Short mmCIF file of C-alpha atoms in Angstrom, two decimals:
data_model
loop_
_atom_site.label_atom_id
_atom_site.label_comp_id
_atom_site.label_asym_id
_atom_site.label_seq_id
_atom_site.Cartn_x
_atom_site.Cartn_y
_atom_site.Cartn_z
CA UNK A 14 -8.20 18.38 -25.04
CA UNK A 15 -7.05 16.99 -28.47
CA UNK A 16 -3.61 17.56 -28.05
CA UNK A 17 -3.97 16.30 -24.31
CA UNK A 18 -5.52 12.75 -25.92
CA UNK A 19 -2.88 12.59 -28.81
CA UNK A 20 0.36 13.23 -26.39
CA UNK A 21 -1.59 10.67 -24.12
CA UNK A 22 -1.65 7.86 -26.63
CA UNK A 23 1.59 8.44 -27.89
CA UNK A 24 2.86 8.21 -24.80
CA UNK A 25 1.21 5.05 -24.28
CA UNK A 26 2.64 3.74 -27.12
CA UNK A 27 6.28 4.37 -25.78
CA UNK A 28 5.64 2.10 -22.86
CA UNK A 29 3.86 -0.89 -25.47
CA UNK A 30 7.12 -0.10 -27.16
CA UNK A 31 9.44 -0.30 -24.15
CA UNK A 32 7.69 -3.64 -22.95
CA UNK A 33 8.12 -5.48 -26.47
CA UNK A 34 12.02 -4.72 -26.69
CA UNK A 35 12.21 -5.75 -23.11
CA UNK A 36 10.44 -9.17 -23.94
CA UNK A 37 12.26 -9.81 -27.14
CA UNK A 38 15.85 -8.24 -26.50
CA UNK A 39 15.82 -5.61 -29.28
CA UNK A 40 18.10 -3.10 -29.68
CA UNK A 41 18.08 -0.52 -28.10
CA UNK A 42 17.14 -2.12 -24.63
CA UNK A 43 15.48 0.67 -23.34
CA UNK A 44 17.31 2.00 -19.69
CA UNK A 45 15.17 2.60 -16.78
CA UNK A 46 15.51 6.07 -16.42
CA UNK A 47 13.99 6.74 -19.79
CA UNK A 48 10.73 4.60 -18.90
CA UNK A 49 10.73 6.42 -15.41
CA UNK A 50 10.51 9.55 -17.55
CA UNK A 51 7.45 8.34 -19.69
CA UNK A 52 6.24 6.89 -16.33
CA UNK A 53 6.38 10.35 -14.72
CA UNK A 54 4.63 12.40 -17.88
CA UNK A 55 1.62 9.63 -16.69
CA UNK A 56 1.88 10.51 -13.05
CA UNK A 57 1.76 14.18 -13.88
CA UNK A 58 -1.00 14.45 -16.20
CA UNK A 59 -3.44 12.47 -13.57
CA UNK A 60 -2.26 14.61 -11.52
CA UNK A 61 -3.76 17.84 -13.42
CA UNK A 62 -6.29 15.97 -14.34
CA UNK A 63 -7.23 15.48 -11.02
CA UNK A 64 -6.49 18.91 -9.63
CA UNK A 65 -9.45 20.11 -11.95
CA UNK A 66 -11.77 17.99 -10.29
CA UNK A 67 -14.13 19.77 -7.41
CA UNK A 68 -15.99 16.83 -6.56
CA UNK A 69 -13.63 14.62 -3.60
CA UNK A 70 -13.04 11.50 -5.52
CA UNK A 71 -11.16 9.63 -2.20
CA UNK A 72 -14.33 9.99 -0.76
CA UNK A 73 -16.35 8.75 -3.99
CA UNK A 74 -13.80 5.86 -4.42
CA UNK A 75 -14.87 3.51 -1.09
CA UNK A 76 -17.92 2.87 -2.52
CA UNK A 77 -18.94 0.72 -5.68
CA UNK A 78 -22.73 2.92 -6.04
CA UNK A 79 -20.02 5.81 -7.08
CA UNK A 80 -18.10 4.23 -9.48
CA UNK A 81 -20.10 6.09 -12.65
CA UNK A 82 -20.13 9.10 -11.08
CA UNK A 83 -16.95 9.11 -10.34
CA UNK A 84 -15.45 8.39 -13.62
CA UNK A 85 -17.90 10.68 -15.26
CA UNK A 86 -15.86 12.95 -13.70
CA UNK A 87 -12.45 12.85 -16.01
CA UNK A 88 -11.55 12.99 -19.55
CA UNK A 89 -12.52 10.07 -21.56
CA UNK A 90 -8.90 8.72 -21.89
CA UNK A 91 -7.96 5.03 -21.86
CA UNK A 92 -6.72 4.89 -18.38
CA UNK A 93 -6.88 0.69 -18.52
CA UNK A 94 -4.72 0.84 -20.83
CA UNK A 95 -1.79 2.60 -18.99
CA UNK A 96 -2.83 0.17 -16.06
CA UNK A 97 -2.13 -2.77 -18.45
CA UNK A 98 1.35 -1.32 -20.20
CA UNK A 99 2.28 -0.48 -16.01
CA UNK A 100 1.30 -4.38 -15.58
CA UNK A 101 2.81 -5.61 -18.74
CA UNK A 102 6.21 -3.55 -17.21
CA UNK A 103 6.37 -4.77 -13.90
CA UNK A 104 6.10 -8.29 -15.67
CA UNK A 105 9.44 -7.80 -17.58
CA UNK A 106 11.64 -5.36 -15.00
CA UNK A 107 13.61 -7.69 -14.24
CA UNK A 108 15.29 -7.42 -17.68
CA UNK A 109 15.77 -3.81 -16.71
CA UNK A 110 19.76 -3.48 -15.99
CA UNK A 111 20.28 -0.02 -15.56
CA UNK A 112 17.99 3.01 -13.88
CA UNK A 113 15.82 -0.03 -12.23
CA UNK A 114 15.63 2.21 -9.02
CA UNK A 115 14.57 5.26 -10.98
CA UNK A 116 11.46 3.35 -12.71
CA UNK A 117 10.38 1.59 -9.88
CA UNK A 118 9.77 4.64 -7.73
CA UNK A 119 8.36 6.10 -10.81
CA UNK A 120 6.00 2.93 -11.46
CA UNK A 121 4.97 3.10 -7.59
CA UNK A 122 4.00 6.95 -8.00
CA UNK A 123 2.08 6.41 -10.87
CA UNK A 124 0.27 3.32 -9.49
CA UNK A 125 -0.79 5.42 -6.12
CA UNK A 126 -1.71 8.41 -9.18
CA UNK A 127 -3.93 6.10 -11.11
CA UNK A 128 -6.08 4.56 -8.27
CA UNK A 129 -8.58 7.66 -8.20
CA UNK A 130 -9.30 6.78 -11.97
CA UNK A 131 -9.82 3.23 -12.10
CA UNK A 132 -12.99 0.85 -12.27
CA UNK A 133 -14.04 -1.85 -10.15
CA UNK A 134 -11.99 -4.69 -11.34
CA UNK A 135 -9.03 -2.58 -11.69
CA UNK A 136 -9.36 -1.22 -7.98
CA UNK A 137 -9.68 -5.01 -6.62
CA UNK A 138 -6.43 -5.73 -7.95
CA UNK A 139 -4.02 -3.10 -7.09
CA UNK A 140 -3.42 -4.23 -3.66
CA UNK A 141 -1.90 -7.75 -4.96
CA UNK A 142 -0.26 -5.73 -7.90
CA UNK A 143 1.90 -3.29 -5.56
CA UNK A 144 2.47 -6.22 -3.31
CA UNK A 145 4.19 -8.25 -6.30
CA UNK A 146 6.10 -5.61 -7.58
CA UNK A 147 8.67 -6.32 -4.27
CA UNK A 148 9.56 -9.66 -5.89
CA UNK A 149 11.28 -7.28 -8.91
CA UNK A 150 12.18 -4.39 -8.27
CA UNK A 151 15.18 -3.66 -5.81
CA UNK A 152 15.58 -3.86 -1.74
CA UNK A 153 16.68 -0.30 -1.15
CA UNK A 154 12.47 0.10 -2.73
CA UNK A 155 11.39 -2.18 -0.04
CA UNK A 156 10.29 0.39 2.21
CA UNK A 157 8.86 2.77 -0.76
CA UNK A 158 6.33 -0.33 -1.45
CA UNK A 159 5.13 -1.23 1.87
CA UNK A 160 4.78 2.86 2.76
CA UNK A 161 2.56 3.07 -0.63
CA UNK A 162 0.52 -0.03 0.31
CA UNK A 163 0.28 1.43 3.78
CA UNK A 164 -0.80 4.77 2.96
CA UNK A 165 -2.26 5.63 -0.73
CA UNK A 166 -3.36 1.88 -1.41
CA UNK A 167 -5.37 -0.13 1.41
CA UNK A 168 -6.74 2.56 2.54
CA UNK A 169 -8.64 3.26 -0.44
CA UNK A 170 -9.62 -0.72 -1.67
CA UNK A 171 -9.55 -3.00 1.41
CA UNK A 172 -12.95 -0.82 2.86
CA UNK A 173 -14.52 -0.34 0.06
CA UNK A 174 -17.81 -1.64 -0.34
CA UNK A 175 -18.89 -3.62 -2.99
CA UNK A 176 -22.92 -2.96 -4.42
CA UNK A 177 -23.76 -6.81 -2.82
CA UNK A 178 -22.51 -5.63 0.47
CA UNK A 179 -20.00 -8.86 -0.36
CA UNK A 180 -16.32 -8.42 1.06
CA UNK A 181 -14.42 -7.28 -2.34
CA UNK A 182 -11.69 -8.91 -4.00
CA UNK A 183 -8.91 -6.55 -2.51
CA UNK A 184 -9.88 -7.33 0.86
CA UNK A 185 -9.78 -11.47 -0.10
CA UNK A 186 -6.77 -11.25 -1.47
CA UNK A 187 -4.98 -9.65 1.75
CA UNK A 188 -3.04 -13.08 2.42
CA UNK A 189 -1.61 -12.83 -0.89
CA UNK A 190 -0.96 -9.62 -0.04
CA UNK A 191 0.78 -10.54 3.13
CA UNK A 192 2.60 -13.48 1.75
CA UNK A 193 4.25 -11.27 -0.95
CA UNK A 194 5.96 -8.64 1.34
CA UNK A 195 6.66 -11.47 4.03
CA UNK A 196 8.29 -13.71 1.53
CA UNK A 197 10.69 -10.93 -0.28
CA UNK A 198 11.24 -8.80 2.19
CA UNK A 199 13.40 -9.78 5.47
CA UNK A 200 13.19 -6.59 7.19
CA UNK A 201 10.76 -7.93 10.21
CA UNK A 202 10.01 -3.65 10.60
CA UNK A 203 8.35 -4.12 7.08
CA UNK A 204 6.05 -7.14 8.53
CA UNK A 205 5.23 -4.74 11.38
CA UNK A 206 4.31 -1.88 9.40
CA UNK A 207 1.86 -3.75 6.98
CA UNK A 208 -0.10 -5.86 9.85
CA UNK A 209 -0.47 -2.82 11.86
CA UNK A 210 -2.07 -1.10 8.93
CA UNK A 211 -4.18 -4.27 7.73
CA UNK A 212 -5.25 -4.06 11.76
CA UNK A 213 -6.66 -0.96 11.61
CA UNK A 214 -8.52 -1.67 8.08
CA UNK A 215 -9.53 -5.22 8.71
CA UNK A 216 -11.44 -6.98 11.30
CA UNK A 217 -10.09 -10.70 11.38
CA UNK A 218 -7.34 -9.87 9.86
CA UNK A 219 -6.27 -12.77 12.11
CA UNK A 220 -7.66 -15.47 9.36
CA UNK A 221 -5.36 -14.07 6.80
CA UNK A 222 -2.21 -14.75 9.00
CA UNK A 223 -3.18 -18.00 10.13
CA UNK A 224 -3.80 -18.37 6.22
CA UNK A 225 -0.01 -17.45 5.53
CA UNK A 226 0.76 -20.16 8.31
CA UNK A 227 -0.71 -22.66 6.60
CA UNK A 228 0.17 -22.34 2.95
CA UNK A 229 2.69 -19.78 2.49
CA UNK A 230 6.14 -20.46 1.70
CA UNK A 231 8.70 -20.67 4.54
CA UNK A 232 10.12 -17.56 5.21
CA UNK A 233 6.35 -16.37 5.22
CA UNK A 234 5.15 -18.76 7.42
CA UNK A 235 8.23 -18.28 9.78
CA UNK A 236 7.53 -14.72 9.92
CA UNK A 237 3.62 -14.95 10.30
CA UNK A 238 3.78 -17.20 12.71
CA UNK A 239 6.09 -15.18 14.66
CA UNK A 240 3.89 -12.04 14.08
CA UNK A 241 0.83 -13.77 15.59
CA UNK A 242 1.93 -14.29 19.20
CA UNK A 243 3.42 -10.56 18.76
CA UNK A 244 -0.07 -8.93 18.48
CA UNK A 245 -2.16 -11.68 19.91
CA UNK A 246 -1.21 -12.64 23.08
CA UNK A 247 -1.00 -16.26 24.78
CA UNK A 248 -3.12 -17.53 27.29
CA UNK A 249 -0.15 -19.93 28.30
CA UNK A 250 2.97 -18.01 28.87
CA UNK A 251 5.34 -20.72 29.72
CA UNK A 252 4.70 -22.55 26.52
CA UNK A 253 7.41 -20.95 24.67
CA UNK A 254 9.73 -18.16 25.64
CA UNK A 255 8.41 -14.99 23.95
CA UNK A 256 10.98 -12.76 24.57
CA UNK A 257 12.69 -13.87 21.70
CA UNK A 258 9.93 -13.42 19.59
CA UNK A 259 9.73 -9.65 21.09
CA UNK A 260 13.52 -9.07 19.78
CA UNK A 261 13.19 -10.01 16.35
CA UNK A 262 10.38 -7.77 15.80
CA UNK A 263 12.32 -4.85 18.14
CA UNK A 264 13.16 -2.51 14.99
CA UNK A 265 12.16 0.35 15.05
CA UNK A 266 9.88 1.46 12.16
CA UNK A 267 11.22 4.00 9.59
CA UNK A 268 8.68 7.09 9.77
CA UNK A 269 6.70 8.11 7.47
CA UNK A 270 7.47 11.94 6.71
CA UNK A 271 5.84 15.17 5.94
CA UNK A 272 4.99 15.18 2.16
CA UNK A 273 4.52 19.03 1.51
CA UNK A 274 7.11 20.18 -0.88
CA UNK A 275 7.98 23.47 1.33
CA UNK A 276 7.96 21.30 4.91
CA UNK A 277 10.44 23.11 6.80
CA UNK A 278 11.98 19.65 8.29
CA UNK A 279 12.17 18.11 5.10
CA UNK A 280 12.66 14.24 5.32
CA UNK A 281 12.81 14.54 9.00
CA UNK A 282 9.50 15.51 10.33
CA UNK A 283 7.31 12.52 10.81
CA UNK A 284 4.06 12.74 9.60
CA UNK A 285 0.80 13.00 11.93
CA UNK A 286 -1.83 14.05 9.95
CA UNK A 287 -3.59 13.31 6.73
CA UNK A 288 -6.05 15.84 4.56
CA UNK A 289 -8.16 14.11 1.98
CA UNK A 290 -8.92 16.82 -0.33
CA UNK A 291 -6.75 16.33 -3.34
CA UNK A 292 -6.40 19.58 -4.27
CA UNK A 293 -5.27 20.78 -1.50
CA UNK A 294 -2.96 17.47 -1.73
CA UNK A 295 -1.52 18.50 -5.28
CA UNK A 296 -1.50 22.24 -4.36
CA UNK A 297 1.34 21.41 -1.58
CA UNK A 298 3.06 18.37 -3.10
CA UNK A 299 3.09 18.69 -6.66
CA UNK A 300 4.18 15.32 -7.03
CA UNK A 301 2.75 13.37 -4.52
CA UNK A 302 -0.14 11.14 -5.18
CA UNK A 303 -3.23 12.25 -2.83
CA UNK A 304 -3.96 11.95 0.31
CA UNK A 305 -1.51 14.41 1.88
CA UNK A 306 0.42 13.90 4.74
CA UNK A 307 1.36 16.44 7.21
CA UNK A 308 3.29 16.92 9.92
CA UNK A 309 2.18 18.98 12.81
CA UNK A 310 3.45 22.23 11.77
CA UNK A 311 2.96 22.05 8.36
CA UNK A 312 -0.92 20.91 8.67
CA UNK A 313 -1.14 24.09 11.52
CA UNK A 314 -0.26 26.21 8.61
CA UNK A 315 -2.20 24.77 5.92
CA UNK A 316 -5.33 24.81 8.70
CA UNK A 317 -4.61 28.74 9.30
CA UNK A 318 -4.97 29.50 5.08
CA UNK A 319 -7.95 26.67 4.72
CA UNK A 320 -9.83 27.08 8.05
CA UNK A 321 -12.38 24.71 6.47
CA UNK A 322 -10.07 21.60 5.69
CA UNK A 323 -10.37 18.96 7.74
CA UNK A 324 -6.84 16.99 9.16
CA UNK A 325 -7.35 13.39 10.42
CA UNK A 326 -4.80 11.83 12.47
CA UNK A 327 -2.90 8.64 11.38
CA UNK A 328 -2.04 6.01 12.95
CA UNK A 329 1.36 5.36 14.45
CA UNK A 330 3.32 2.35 14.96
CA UNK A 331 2.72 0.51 18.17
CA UNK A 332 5.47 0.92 20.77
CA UNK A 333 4.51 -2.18 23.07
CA UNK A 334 2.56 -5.49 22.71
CA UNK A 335 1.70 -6.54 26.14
CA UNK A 336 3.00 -9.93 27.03
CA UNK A 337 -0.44 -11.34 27.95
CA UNK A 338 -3.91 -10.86 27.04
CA UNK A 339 -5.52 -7.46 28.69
CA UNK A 340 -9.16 -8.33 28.03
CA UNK A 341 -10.37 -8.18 31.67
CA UNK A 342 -13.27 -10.89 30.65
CA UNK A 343 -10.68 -13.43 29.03
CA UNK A 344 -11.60 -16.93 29.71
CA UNK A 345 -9.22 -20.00 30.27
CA UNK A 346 -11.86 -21.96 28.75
CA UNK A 347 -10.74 -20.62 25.18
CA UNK A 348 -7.42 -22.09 25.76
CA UNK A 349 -7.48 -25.31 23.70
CA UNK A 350 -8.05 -23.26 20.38
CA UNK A 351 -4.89 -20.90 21.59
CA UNK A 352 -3.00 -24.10 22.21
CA UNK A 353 -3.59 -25.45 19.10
CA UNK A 354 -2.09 -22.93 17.27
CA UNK A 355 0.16 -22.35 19.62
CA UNK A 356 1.17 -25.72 18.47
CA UNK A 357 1.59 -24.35 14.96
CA UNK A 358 3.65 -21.83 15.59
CA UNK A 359 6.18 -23.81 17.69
CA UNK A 360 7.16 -26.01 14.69
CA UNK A 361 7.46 -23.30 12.19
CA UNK A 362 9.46 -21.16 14.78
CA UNK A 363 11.34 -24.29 15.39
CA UNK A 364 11.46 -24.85 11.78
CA UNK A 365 13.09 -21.15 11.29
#
């Protein structure tokens, strides 16, 4: 374990090193590919760390009451501080001129690695802190971001519940959230992808999108606006043509594939199911932050060697919005809220 602690810290120091030639310009500027290397000895050792825990920390990790428990459960090493150096990194990238690709899917894997050994505090703020890291770090990571947000982030801070019973910071910071990705990203499947999830995590997620129409920047509000009559629908159809709205927002969604390492369809099979244990996760994707997801075939296999893992299904983009409002006991008298921000969205449509 002391050798473990002492490669640890010096490690550590390597990215407080990286960070302070970044920020002052001394020679040698470090390249990205050697901080994604550092980056990746961080994402591997939580990894094994992690793999030697029996208790299920995803499950520990959606509730404050667990938080003691659940870090009782790992080596006493200074895991804020690589949260802080990651932070501190993120806030200089953009001084990064070569390898930027390589440490940013590195930073993203370690992030996702991390979570399950983080406090409170820490938890609240990695939504926000994924989110930003799309103003930095390059388009072709775009997708990697919102996919991480999507699937190893939100799921695991958004729900959780705070000791009060009082909504949690991640969850009240979920316009911020939404304002970042709509703002730097102008891939509309990318809008899609995050809503849908923030739907299914949620309720009233609504409030947060009507929050982006109000004070985000333009290209946010544009796009939030747009996004609103696209899942909600209107009570007054001929108020604006919405089939235009319905071809902006017609791209189709880049899956999500099978994780495993040994997937048969590598990079091609879309993934359908999810298993929580983590080391079952880190047993088939070495590298892959927990939860693991499956496709069909490879969680049928899995199932046949571990009878008694459980594989939940995830959820899958939407292929149609209906045009009008399906709630058999909808009531015109509602209509002069809808209008109102109907209203709203006409001028920032207009305005796009």
């Amino acid at each position: 374990m002391g050798t473990r602690s002492a490669a640890y810290t010096l490690k550590l120091t390597s990215l407080h090193d990286y960070y302070q030639r970044l920020l002052h310009g001394t020679q040698p500027i470090p390249s990205g590919f050697d901080m994604a290397n550092t980056v990746k000895y961080f994402s591997q050792t939580l990894l094994s760390l992690l793999k030697e825990v029996r208790e299920s920390p995803l499950e520990m990790i959606k509730s404050q009451t667990f938080d003691g428990e659940r870090m009782a459960l790992y080596p006493n090493l200074d895991y804020k501080q690589l949260y802080n150096a990651l932070t501190q990194l993120i806030d200089v990238v953009s001084l990064v001129h070569i390898g930027l690709a390589a440490f940013g899917q590195a930073l993203l894997q370690c992030l996702a690695c991390l979570m399950p050994f983080l406090e409170h505090d820490l938890l609240d703020n990695m939504p926000y802190l994924t989110a930003s890291s799309i103003s930095v770090l390059p388009v072709e990571l775009h997708q990697e971001i919102v996919n991480y947000l999507c699937f190893y982030i939100l799921p695991f801070t958004i729900t959780r519940k705070n000791i009060d019973e009082t909504e949690n910071y991640a969850s009240q910071s979920i316009s911020a959230v939404i304002m970042m990705v709509f703002q730097y990203s102008s891939n509309p499947a990318h809008h899609c992808q995050l809503l849908e999830c923030l739907m299914a995590l949620k309720p009233g997620v609504v409030k947060d999108i009507l929050c982006v129409v109000a004070y985000g920047t333009a290209p946010a509000r544009a796009s939030a606006a747009k996004l609103l009559f696209y899942y909600w629908p209107t009570f007054n159809q001929n108020l604006f043509d919405r089939r235009a709205v319905l071809m902006k927002f017609a791209n189709d969604l880049a899956p999500f594939v099978c994780q495993r390492d040994s997937c048969p369809n590598a990079g091609n099979a879309e993934a359908g199911k999810v298993c929580y244990d983590h080391r079952i996760s880190i047993t088939f994707a070495a590298e892959s932050p927990p939860p693991l997801y499956l496709c069909i075939e490879c969680a049928n296999e899995i199932h046949r060697e571990h009878p008694n893992q459980t594989f939940n299904d995830i959820l899958h983009p939407m292929q149609q919005v209906s045009m009008v409002c399906e709630n058999k006991e909808c009531f015109d008298a509602r209509i002069s809220f809808i209008e109102i921000v109907e209203t709203i969205y006409i001028d920032v449509f207009n305005d796009s």
